[in-house]
Amino acid sequence: MPRPIRAFIDLFALRHNFSVARRHAGSARLWAVVKANAYGHGLERTVRALHDLADGFALIELERAIALREAGLTKPLLMLEGCYAASDVPLFIRHRLIPVIHRREQLDWLLASRWPAELPVYLKLNTGMNRLGFDTAALLNAKSALAGRHIDCVLMTHFADADGPRGIDWQLERFRVMTSGMSEPTSLGNSATILRYPESVGDWARPGIMLYGGSPFPQAKSAAELELRPVMTLQSEIVAVQGLAAGESIGYGCTFVADRPMRVGIVACGYADGYPRHAVTGTSILVAGQRTRTLGRVSMDKLCVDLTDLPPEVGAGVPVTLWGEGLPADEVATAAGTISYELFCALAPRVPVMEIG
């Protein structure tokens, strides 16, 4: 028998979450963001599930974009970091990939090629994230160069705190100043912007984490409150049960010590499967559909759960949900001091994946 851990990907939930993005974004067109193997959910299955809904797909990895084209995908593909070398440009042209240009060298590579005038480019503006993007002077030069070749562009920026207290107004004002007098289409909104500032998403919005059932602001509003459904559910089983006397410890480092007699279940899941090693004692987990807690350190292939207050028949072979249906990934991530994005992306290749829908 194979090891009992598996991940379930609910494509019905994925399509539902896209419909939530569509409703909030109004008339804006939507790039479904599928970088990092669709946040760990599987690029090909995600594109297949959203093919008739999304206006296009946004990713970073050139080889994955080419694979989608070779598989027959004709929808627009947006490359969020553009070209990494001049040798990429012919591949962008051949496969009709739309680059996000964020520095002058990328623009020079494009202008030195036979870039087709009908294939647009995105110009990324640095309005305060301070990672990538043009300042005002460089933007004006880039627009002028593209206009000289009759190449259309979309003006894009990325918000640093759309999910936080500072919000987006300060960056929106910078964007308006930088683009004063310009009439090109815009792309502004990620998931947090779509849900919190739907009037400011621009002409092309870019939903990411919300598609996969994660909340962009889990401390303020849960995914369920945002009408989002979990797409990935990670499940396993209890493979053994141990009894602890008061004063005994369990796991590496002896970080958990029982203060009373306890029953402990050993679950076939560890950090080599993608469960966060830094999840602390007390992280929520579902055993036979009942909420309990983890105990001690997560090891490579196993973790421990508290069965003390569960019925005595709960033992080896009983199903366990690590996150997903019934237990939000955001909750597990928060307990581990991280975000659901990391949990999803860290799903290990050794975990079998099953599709629903």
PDB file of N, CA and C in Angstrom, residues 179-273:
ATOM      1  N   THR A 179       1.684  58.949 -14.586  1.00  0.00           N
ATOM      2  CA  THR A 179       0.995  58.668 -15.852  1.00  0.00           C
ATOM      3  C   THR A 179       0.108  59.827 -16.300  1.00  0.00           C
ATOM      4  N   SER A 180       0.314  60.983 -15.722  1.00  0.00           N
ATOM      5  CA  SER A 180      -0.502  62.142 -16.081  1.00  0.00           C
ATOM      6  C   SER A 180      -0.470  62.386 -17.587  1.00  0.00           C
ATOM      7  N   GLY A 181      -1.652  62.527 -18.183  1.00  0.00           N
ATOM      8  CA  GLY A 181      -1.744  62.773 -19.614  1.00  0.00           C
ATOM      9  C   GLY A 181      -1.669  61.526 -20.476  1.00  0.00           C
ATOM     10  N   MET A 182      -1.508  60.361 -19.867  1.00  0.00           N
ATOM     11  CA  MET A 182      -1.409  59.109 -20.625  1.00  0.00           C
ATOM     12  C   MET A 182      -2.768  58.423 -20.642  1.00  0.00           C
ATOM     13  N   SER A 183      -3.059  57.744 -21.738  1.00  0.00           N
ATOM     14  CA  SER A 183      -4.374  57.122 -21.898  1.00  0.00           C
ATOM     15  C   SER A 183      -4.303  55.603 -22.058  1.00  0.00           C
ATOM     16  N   GLU A 184      -3.137  55.028 -21.848  1.00  0.00           N
ATOM     17  CA  GLU A 184      -2.980  53.588 -22.016  1.00  0.00           C
ATOM     18  C   GLU A 184      -3.778  52.816 -20.961  1.00  0.00           C
ATOM     19  N   PRO A 185      -4.156  51.570 -21.274  1.00  0.00           N
ATOM     20  CA  PRO A 185      -4.819  50.720 -20.274  1.00  0.00           C
ATOM     21  C   PRO A 185      -3.886  50.481 -19.082  1.00  0.00           C
ATOM     22  N   THR A 186      -4.476  50.096 -17.955  1.00  0.00           N
ATOM     23  CA  THR A 186      -3.707  49.896 -16.743  1.00  0.00           C
ATOM     24  C   THR A 186      -3.977  48.517 -16.143  1.00  0.00           C
ATOM     25  N   SER A 187      -3.008  48.054 -15.365  1.00  0.00           N
ATOM     26  CA  SER A 187      -3.153  46.811 -14.606  1.00  0.00           C
ATOM     27  C   SER A 187      -2.638  47.082 -13.202  1.00  0.00           C
ATOM     28  N   LEU A 188      -3.546  47.079 -12.211  1.00  0.00           N
ATOM     29  CA  LEU A 188      -3.190  47.530 -10.868  1.00  0.00           C
ATOM     30  C   LEU A 188      -3.482  46.505  -9.773  1.00  0.00           C
ATOM     31  N   GLY A 189      -4.543  45.747  -9.894  1.00  0.00           N
ATOM     32  CA  GLY A 189      -5.059  45.036  -8.737  1.00  0.00           C
ATOM     33  C   GLY A 189      -4.659  43.588  -8.611  1.00  0.00           C
ATOM     34  N   ASN A 190      -4.088  43.222  -7.452  1.00  0.00           N
ATOM     35  CA  ASN A 190      -3.913  41.832  -7.067  1.00  0.00           C
ATOM     36  C   ASN A 190      -5.129  41.390  -6.258  1.00  0.00           C
ATOM     37  N   SER A 191      -5.044  40.224  -5.612  1.00  0.00           N
ATOM     38  CA  SER A 191      -6.206  39.708  -4.877  1.00  0.00           C
ATOM     39  C   SER A 191      -6.682  40.673  -3.811  1.00  0.00           C
ATOM     40  N   ALA A 192      -5.751  41.217  -3.027  1.00  0.00           N
ATOM     41  CA  ALA A 192      -6.147  42.125  -1.943  1.00  0.00           C
ATOM     42  C   ALA A 192      -6.847  43.358  -2.495  1.00  0.00           C
ATOM     43  N   THR A 193      -6.350  43.879  -3.596  1.00  0.00           N
ATOM     44  CA  THR A 193      -6.964  45.059  -4.196  1.00  0.00           C
ATOM     45  C   THR A 193      -8.352  44.738  -4.734  1.00  0.00           C
ATOM     46  N   ILE A 194      -8.485  43.597  -5.388  1.00  0.00           N
ATOM     47  CA  ILE A 194      -9.779  43.190  -5.937  1.00  0.00           C
ATOM     48  C   ILE A 194     -10.829  43.119  -4.845  1.00  0.00           C
ATOM     49  N   LEU A 195     -10.450  42.575  -3.706  1.00  0.00           N
ATOM     50  CA  LEU A 195     -11.414  42.361  -2.626  1.00  0.00           C
ATOM     51  C   LEU A 195     -11.641  43.597  -1.766  1.00  0.00           C
ATOM     52  N   ARG A 196     -10.609  44.436  -1.630  1.00  0.00           N
ATOM     53  CA  ARG A 196     -10.690  45.563  -0.702  1.00  0.00           C
ATOM     54  C   ARG A 196     -10.904  46.895  -1.398  1.00  0.00           C
ATOM     55  N   TYR A 197     -10.366  47.044  -2.601  1.00  0.00           N
ATOM     56  CA  TYR A 197     -10.463  48.300  -3.354  1.00  0.00           C
ATOM     57  C   TYR A 197     -10.881  48.003  -4.796  1.00  0.00           C
ATOM     58  N   PRO A 198     -12.035  47.394  -5.006  1.00  0.00           N
ATOM     59  CA  PRO A 198     -12.407  46.937  -6.351  1.00  0.00           C
ATOM     60  C   PRO A 198     -12.487  48.049  -7.380  1.00  0.00           C
ATOM     61  N   GLU A 199     -12.679  49.287  -6.928  1.00  0.00           N
ATOM     62  CA  GLU A 199     -12.756  50.403  -7.871  1.00  0.00           C
ATOM     63  C   GLU A 199     -11.381  50.792  -8.409  1.00  0.00           C
ATOM     64  N   SER A 200     -10.314  50.190  -7.884  1.00  0.00           N
ATOM     65  CA  SER A 200      -8.952  50.609  -8.241  1.00  0.00           C
ATOM     66  C   SER A 200      -8.130  49.498  -8.869  1.00  0.00           C
ATOM     67  N   VAL A 201      -8.786  48.542  -9.501  1.00  0.00           N
ATOM     68  CA  VAL A 201      -8.034  47.403 -10.048  1.00  0.00           C
ATOM     69  C   VAL A 201      -7.456  47.687 -11.425  1.00  0.00           C
ATOM     70  N   GLY A 202      -7.908  48.744 -12.096  1.00  0.00           N
ATOM     71  CA  GLY A 202      -7.450  49.025 -13.445  1.00  0.00           C
ATOM     72  C   GLY A 202      -8.235  48.249 -14.486  1.00  0.00           C
ATOM     73  N   ASP A 203      -7.698  48.231 -15.703  1.00  0.00           N
ATOM     74  CA  ASP A 203      -8.382  47.550 -16.810  1.00  0.00           C
ATOM     75  C   ASP A 203      -8.125  46.048 -16.810  1.00  0.00           C
ATOM     76  N   TRP A 204      -6.975  45.661 -16.250  1.00  0.00           N
ATOM     77  CA  TRP A 204      -6.610  44.249 -16.144  1.00  0.00           C
ATOM     78  C   TRP A 204      -6.225  43.969 -14.699  1.00  0.00           C
ATOM     79  N   ALA A 205      -7.003  43.149 -13.989  1.00  0.00           N
ATOM     80  CA  ALA A 205      -6.668  42.773 -12.616  1.00  0.00           C
ATOM     81  C   ALA A 205      -5.949  41.426 -12.613  1.00  0.00           C
ATOM     82  N   ARG A 206      -5.275  41.137 -11.483  1.00  0.00           N
ATOM     83  CA  ARG A 206      -4.410  39.966 -11.425  1.00  0.00           C
ATOM     84  C   ARG A 206      -4.689  39.135 -10.160  1.00  0.00           C
ATOM     85  N   PRO A 207      -5.813  38.424 -10.094  1.00  0.00           N
ATOM     86  CA  PRO A 207      -6.080  37.600  -8.919  1.00  0.00           C
ATOM     87  C   PRO A 207      -5.104  36.433  -8.802  1.00  0.00           C
ATOM     88  N   GLY A 208      -4.596  36.235  -7.585  1.00  0.00           N
ATOM     89  CA  GLY A 208      -3.675  35.139  -7.317  1.00  0.00           C
ATOM     90  C   GLY A 208      -4.189  34.281  -6.181  1.00  0.00           C
ATOM     91  N   ILE A 209      -3.778  34.599  -4.941  1.00  0.00           N
ATOM     92  CA  ILE A 209      -4.075  33.726  -3.807  1.00  0.00           C
ATOM     93  C   ILE A 209      -5.568  33.486  -3.623  1.00  0.00           C
ATOM     94  N   MET A 210      -6.412  34.452  -3.951  1.00  0.00           N
ATOM     95  CA  MET A 210      -7.843  34.246  -3.761  1.00  0.00           C
ATOM     96  C   MET A 210      -8.378  33.118  -4.641  1.00  0.00           C
ATOM     97  N   LEU A 211      -7.759  32.884  -5.783  1.00  0.00           N
ATOM     98  CA  LEU A 211      -8.218  31.802  -6.648  1.00  0.00           C
ATOM     99  C   LEU A 211      -8.089  30.450  -5.957  1.00  0.00           C
ATOM    100  N   TYR A 212      -7.090  30.348  -5.089  1.00  0.00           N
ATOM    101  CA  TYR A 212      -6.778  29.067  -4.462  1.00  0.00           C
ATOM    102  C   TYR A 212      -7.399  28.925  -3.074  1.00  0.00           C
ATOM    103  N   GLY A 213      -8.237  29.887  -2.709  1.00  0.00           N
ATOM    104  CA  GLY A 213      -8.982  29.786  -1.475  1.00  0.00           C
ATOM    105  C   GLY A 213      -8.300  30.344  -0.256  1.00  0.00           C
ATOM    106  N   GLY A 214      -7.249  31.150  -0.454  1.00  0.00           N
ATOM    107  CA  GLY A 214      -6.573  31.801   0.652  1.00  0.00           C
ATOM    108  C   GLY A 214      -7.012  33.249   0.773  1.00  0.00           C
ATOM    109  N   SER A 215      -7.077  33.746   2.005  1.00  0.00           N
ATOM    110  CA  SER A 215      -7.416  35.150   2.232  1.00  0.00           C
ATOM    111  C   SER A 215      -6.159  36.001   2.136  1.00  0.00           C
ATOM    112  N   PRO A 216      -6.203  37.130   1.413  1.00  0.00           N
ATOM    113  CA  PRO A 216      -5.048  38.033   1.391  1.00  0.00           C
ATOM    114  C   PRO A 216      -4.813  38.717   2.735  1.00  0.00           C
ATOM    115  N   PHE A 217      -5.824  38.739   3.581  1.00  0.00           N
ATOM    116  CA  PHE A 217      -5.702  39.376   4.896  1.00  0.00           C
ATOM    117  C   PHE A 217      -6.364  38.491   5.948  1.00  0.00           C
ATOM    118  N   PRO A 218      -5.745  37.348   6.247  1.00  0.00           N
ATOM    119  CA  PRO A 218      -6.397  36.366   7.126  1.00  0.00           C
ATOM    120  C   PRO A 218      -6.614  36.856   8.545  1.00  0.00           C
ATOM    121  N   GLN A 219      -5.825  37.830   9.006  1.00  0.00           N
ATOM    122  CA  GLN A 219      -6.022  38.328  10.364  1.00  0.00           C
ATOM    123  C   GLN A 219      -7.290  39.183  10.470  1.00  0.00           C
ATOM    124  N   ALA A 220      -7.697  39.772   9.350  1.00  0.00           N
ATOM    125  CA  ALA A 220      -8.863  40.663   9.360  1.00  0.00           C
ATOM    126  C   ALA A 220     -10.126  39.977   8.865  1.00  0.00           C
ATOM    127  N   LYS A 221      -9.974  39.114   7.851  1.00  0.00           N
ATOM    128  CA  LYS A 221     -11.159  38.494   7.257  1.00  0.00           C
ATOM    129  C   LYS A 221     -10.761  37.112   6.739  1.00  0.00           C
ATOM    130  N   SER A 222     -11.524  36.116   7.138  1.00  0.00           N
ATOM    131  CA  SER A 222     -11.213  34.753   6.721  1.00  0.00           C
ATOM    132  C   SER A 222     -11.613  34.532   5.266  1.00  0.00           C
ATOM    133  N   ALA A 223     -11.072  33.471   4.690  1.00  0.00           N
ATOM    134  CA  ALA A 223     -11.458  33.108   3.330  1.00  0.00           C
ATOM    135  C   ALA A 223     -12.953  32.856   3.240  1.00  0.00           C
ATOM    136  N   ALA A 224     -13.515  32.180   4.241  1.00  0.00           N
ATOM    137  CA  ALA A 224     -14.953  31.902   4.220  1.00  0.00           C
ATOM    138  C   ALA A 224     -15.764  33.186   4.243  1.00  0.00           C
ATOM    139  N   GLU A 225     -15.322  34.167   5.021  1.00  0.00           N
ATOM    140  CA  GLU A 225     -16.028  35.450   5.066  1.00  0.00           C
ATOM    141  C   GLU A 225     -15.950  36.175   3.730  1.00  0.00           C
ATOM    142  N   LEU A 226     -14.921  35.870   2.955  1.00  0.00           N
ATOM    143  CA  LEU A 226     -14.762  36.452   1.624  1.00  0.00           C
ATOM    144  C   LEU A 226     -15.434  35.606   0.548  1.00  0.00           C
ATOM    145  N   GLU A 227     -16.152  34.558   0.966  1.00  0.00           N
ATOM    146  CA  GLU A 227     -16.865  33.631   0.076  1.00  0.00           C
ATOM    147  C   GLU A 227     -15.918  32.788  -0.765  1.00  0.00           C
ATOM    148  N   LEU A 228     -14.719  32.571  -0.268  1.00  0.00           N
ATOM    149  CA  LEU A 228     -13.738  31.747  -0.972  1.00  0.00           C
ATOM    150  C   LEU A 228     -13.748  30.331  -0.406  1.00  0.00           C
ATOM    151  N   ARG A 229     -13.553  29.367  -1.277  1.00  0.00           N
ATOM    152  CA  ARG A 229     -13.567  27.967  -0.879  1.00  0.00           C
ATOM    153  C   ARG A 229     -12.171  27.366  -0.994  1.00  0.00           C
ATOM    154  N   PRO A 230     -11.800  26.460  -0.095  1.00  0.00           N
ATOM    155  CA  PRO A 230     -10.467  25.840  -0.190  1.00  0.00           C
ATOM    156  C   PRO A 230     -10.362  24.970  -1.434  1.00  0.00           C
ATOM    157  N   VAL A 231      -9.270  25.132  -2.152  1.00  0.00           N
ATOM    158  CA  VAL A 231      -9.037  24.320  -3.349  1.00  0.00           C
ATOM    159  C   VAL A 231      -8.160  23.117  -3.013  1.00  0.00           C
ATOM    160  N   MET A 232      -7.144  23.299  -2.194  1.00  0.00           N
ATOM    161  CA  MET A 232      -6.262  22.198  -1.802  1.00  0.00           C
ATOM    162  C   MET A 232      -6.620  21.704  -0.401  1.00  0.00           C
ATOM    163  N   THR A 233      -6.843  20.405  -0.285  1.00  0.00           N
ATOM    164  CA  THR A 233      -6.997  19.763   1.018  1.00  0.00           C
ATOM    165  C   THR A 233      -5.908  18.709   1.155  1.00  0.00           C
ATOM    166  N   LEU A 234      -5.098  18.830   2.195  1.00  0.00           N
ATOM    167  CA  LEU A 234      -4.023  17.872   2.465  1.00  0.00           C
ATOM    168  C   LEU A 234      -4.487  16.912   3.549  1.00  0.00           C
ATOM    169  N   GLN A 235      -4.500  15.615   3.230  1.00  0.00           N
ATOM    170  CA  GLN A 235      -4.988  14.598   4.155  1.00  0.00           C
ATOM    171  C   GLN A 235      -3.970  13.484   4.340  1.00  0.00           C
ATOM    172  N   SER A 236      -4.041  12.849   5.487  1.00  0.00           N
ATOM    173  CA  SER A 236      -3.230  11.667   5.756  1.00  0.00           C
ATOM    174  C   SER A 236      -3.983  10.788   6.751  1.00  0.00           C
ATOM    175  N   GLU A 237      -3.254   9.945   7.492  1.00  0.00           N
ATOM    176  CA  GLU A 237      -3.865   9.064   8.480  1.00  0.00           C
ATOM    177  C   GLU A 237      -2.970   8.950   9.704  1.00  0.00           C
ATOM    178  N   ILE A 238      -3.578   8.539  10.806  1.00  0.00           N
ATOM    179  CA  ILE A 238      -2.795   8.123  11.957  1.00  0.00           C
ATOM    180  C   ILE A 238      -2.231   6.731  11.674  1.00  0.00           C
ATOM    181  N   VAL A 239      -0.927   6.567  11.887  1.00  0.00           N
ATOM    182  CA  VAL A 239      -0.284   5.274  11.612  1.00  0.00           C
ATOM    183  C   VAL A 239       0.131   4.550  12.887  1.00  0.00           C
ATOM    184  N   ALA A 240       0.060   5.247  14.034  1.00  0.00           N
ATOM    185  CA  ALA A 240       0.393   4.615  15.307  1.00  0.00           C
ATOM    186  C   ALA A 240      -0.151   5.473  16.438  1.00  0.00           C
ATOM    187  N   VAL A 241      -0.320   4.849  17.612  1.00  0.00           N
ATOM    188  CA  VAL A 241      -0.766   5.562  18.804  1.00  0.00           C
ATOM    189  C   VAL A 241       0.197   5.251  19.943  1.00  0.00           C
ATOM    190  N   GLN A 242       0.593   6.286  20.659  1.00  0.00           N
ATOM    191  CA  GLN A 242       1.470   6.125  21.813  1.00  0.00           C
ATOM    192  C   GLN A 242       0.774   6.651  23.061  1.00  0.00           C
ATOM    193  N   GLY A 243       1.102   6.055  24.207  1.00  0.00           N
ATOM    194  CA  GLY A 243       0.638   6.566  25.478  1.00  0.00           C
ATOM    195  C   GLY A 243       1.757   7.285  26.198  1.00  0.00           C
ATOM    196  N   LEU A 244       1.465   8.458  26.750  1.00  0.00           N
ATOM    197  CA  LEU A 244       2.449   9.219  27.515  1.00  0.00           C
ATOM    198  C   LEU A 244       2.007   9.311  28.966  1.00  0.00           C
ATOM    199  N   ALA A 245       2.935   9.097  29.857  1.00  0.00           N
ATOM    200  CA  ALA A 245       2.683   9.369  31.267  1.00  0.00           C
ATOM    201  C   ALA A 245       3.044  10.817  31.560  1.00  0.00           C
ATOM    202  N   ALA A 246       2.497  11.362  32.610  1.00  0.00           N
ATOM    203  CA  ALA A 246       2.843  12.725  33.007  1.00  0.00           C
ATOM    204  C   ALA A 246       4.358  12.830  33.186  1.00  0.00           C
ATOM    205  N   GLY A 247       4.933  13.867  32.587  1.00  0.00           N
ATOM    206  CA  GLY A 247       6.373  14.073  32.677  1.00  0.00           C
ATOM    207  C   GLY A 247       7.146  13.517  31.504  1.00  0.00           C
ATOM    208  N   GLU A 248       6.509  12.699  30.644  1.00  0.00           N
ATOM    209  CA  GLU A 248       7.205  12.166  29.468  1.00  0.00           C
ATOM    210  C   GLU A 248       7.099  13.153  28.306  1.00  0.00           C
ATOM    211  N   SER A 249       8.101  13.092  27.441  1.00  0.00           N
ATOM    212  CA  SER A 249       8.137  13.966  26.272  1.00  0.00           C
ATOM    213  C   SER A 249       7.930  13.147  25.009  1.00  0.00           C
ATOM    214  N   ILE A 250       7.758  13.859  23.884  1.00  0.00           N
ATOM    215  CA  ILE A 250       7.625  13.181  22.595  1.00  0.00           C
ATOM    216  C   ILE A 250       8.312  14.015  21.525  1.00  0.00           C
ATOM    217  N   GLY A 251       8.968  13.337  20.605  1.00  0.00           N
ATOM    218  CA  GLY A 251       9.568  14.003  19.455  1.00  0.00           C
ATOM    219  C   GLY A 251      10.954  14.558  19.712  1.00  0.00           C
ATOM    220  N   TYR A 252      11.567  15.051  18.608  1.00  0.00           N
ATOM    221  CA  TYR A 252      12.905  15.628  18.672  1.00  0.00           C
ATOM    222  C   TYR A 252      12.950  16.824  19.619  1.00  0.00           C
ATOM    223  N   GLY A 253      14.042  16.912  20.354  1.00  0.00           N
ATOM    224  CA  GLY A 253      14.262  18.054  21.223  1.00  0.00           C
ATOM    225  C   GLY A 253      13.455  18.024  22.499  1.00  0.00           C
ATOM    226  N   CYS A 254      12.558  17.023  22.641  1.00  0.00           N
ATOM    227  CA  CYS A 254      11.733  16.898  23.851  1.00  0.00           C
ATOM    228  C   CYS A 254      11.015  18.207  24.186  1.00  0.00           C
ATOM    229  N   THR A 255      10.528  18.879  23.147  1.00  0.00           N
ATOM    230  CA  THR A 255       9.935  20.208  23.363  1.00  0.00           C
ATOM    231  C   THR A 255       8.547  20.152  23.971  1.00  0.00           C
ATOM    232  N   PHE A 256       7.871  19.007  23.847  1.00  0.00           N
ATOM    233  CA  PHE A 256       6.569  18.867  24.496  1.00  0.00           C
ATOM    234  C   PHE A 256       6.685  17.839  25.612  1.00  0.00           C
ATOM    235  N   VAL A 257       6.227  18.219  26.795  1.00  0.00           N
ATOM    236  CA  VAL A 257       6.229  17.337  27.957  1.00  0.00           C
ATOM    237  C   VAL A 257       4.798  17.242  28.473  1.00  0.00           C
ATOM    238  N   ALA A 258       4.300  16.031  28.608  1.00  0.00           N
ATOM    239  CA  ALA A 258       2.925  15.818  29.062  1.00  0.00           C
ATOM    240  C   ALA A 258       2.769  16.226  30.520  1.00  0.00           C
ATOM    241  N   ASP A 259       1.671  16.908  30.814  1.00  0.00           N
ATOM    242  CA  ASP A 259       1.377  17.283  32.200  1.00  0.00           C
ATOM    243  C   ASP A 259       0.330  16.367  32.821  1.00  0.00           C
ATOM    244  N   ARG A 260      -0.052  15.324  32.071  1.00  0.00           N
ATOM    245  CA  ARG A 260      -1.031  14.344  32.518  1.00  0.00           C
ATOM    246  C   ARG A 260      -0.909  13.129  31.614  1.00  0.00           C
ATOM    247  N   PRO A 261      -1.498  12.007  31.932  1.00  0.00           N
ATOM    248  CA  PRO A 261      -1.501  10.872  31.007  1.00  0.00           C
ATOM    249  C   PRO A 261      -2.198  11.280  29.702  1.00  0.00           C
ATOM    250  N   MET A 262      -1.588  10.886  28.575  1.00  0.00           N
ATOM    251  CA  MET A 262      -2.102  11.329  27.276  1.00  0.00           C
ATOM    252  C   MET A 262      -2.048  10.201  26.260  1.00  0.00           C
ATOM    253  N   ARG A 263      -2.950  10.289  25.247  1.00  0.00           N
ATOM    254  CA  ARG A 263      -2.871   9.462  24.036  1.00  0.00           C
ATOM    255  C   ARG A 263      -2.404  10.359  22.899  1.00  0.00           C
ATOM    256  N   VAL A 264      -1.426   9.877  22.164  1.00  0.00           N
ATOM    257  CA  VAL A 264      -0.826  10.664  21.083  1.00  0.00           C
ATOM    258  C   VAL A 264      -0.889   9.861  19.795  1.00  0.00           C
ATOM    259  N   GLY A 265      -1.404  10.491  18.725  1.00  0.00           N
ATOM    260  CA  GLY A 265      -1.422   9.862  17.416  1.00  0.00           C
ATOM    261  C   GLY A 265      -0.233  10.310  16.586  1.00  0.00           C
ATOM    262  N   ILE A 266       0.330   9.366  15.841  1.00  0.00           N
ATOM    263  CA  ILE A 266       1.447   9.661  14.943  1.00  0.00           C
ATOM    264  C   ILE A 266       0.905   9.690  13.521  1.00  0.00           C
ATOM    265  N   VAL A 267       1.066  10.836  12.848  1.00  0.00           N
ATOM    266  CA  VAL A 267       0.480  11.067  11.526  1.00  0.00           C
ATOM    267  C   VAL A 267       1.552  10.963  10.450  1.00  0.00           C
ATOM    268  N   ALA A 268       1.215  10.326   9.359  1.00  0.00           N
ATOM    269  CA  ALA A 268       2.148  10.188   8.227  1.00  0.00           C
ATOM    270  C   ALA A 268       2.182  11.487   7.422  1.00  0.00           C
ATOM    271  N   CYS A 269       2.817  12.490   7.977  1.00  0.00           N
ATOM    272  CA  CYS A 269       3.017  13.767   7.300  1.00  0.00           C
ATOM    273  C   CYS A 269       4.122  14.514   8.025  1.00  0.00           C
ATOM    274  N   GLY A 270       5.042  15.089   7.278  1.00  0.00           N
ATOM    275  CA  GLY A 270       6.122  15.857   7.883  1.00  0.00           C
ATOM    276  C   GLY A 270       6.575  16.972   6.976  1.00  0.00           C
ATOM    277  N   TYR A 271       7.696  17.576   7.336  1.00  0.00           N
ATOM    278  CA  TYR A 271       8.141  18.716   6.536  1.00  0.00           C
ATOM    279  C   TYR A 271       8.620  18.315   5.152  1.00  0.00           C
ATOM    280  N   ALA A 272       8.966  17.047   4.947  1.00  0.00           N
ATOM    281  CA  ALA A 272       9.333  16.597   3.601  1.00  0.00           C
ATOM    282  C   ALA A 272       8.121  16.480   2.686  1.00  0.00           C
ATOM    283  N   ASP A 273       6.927  16.573   3.262  1.00  0.00           N
ATOM    284  CA  ASP A 273       5.691  16.596   2.474  1.00  0.00           C
ATOM    285  C   ASP A 273       5.202  18.014   2.225  1.00  0.00           C
TER     286      ASP A 273
END
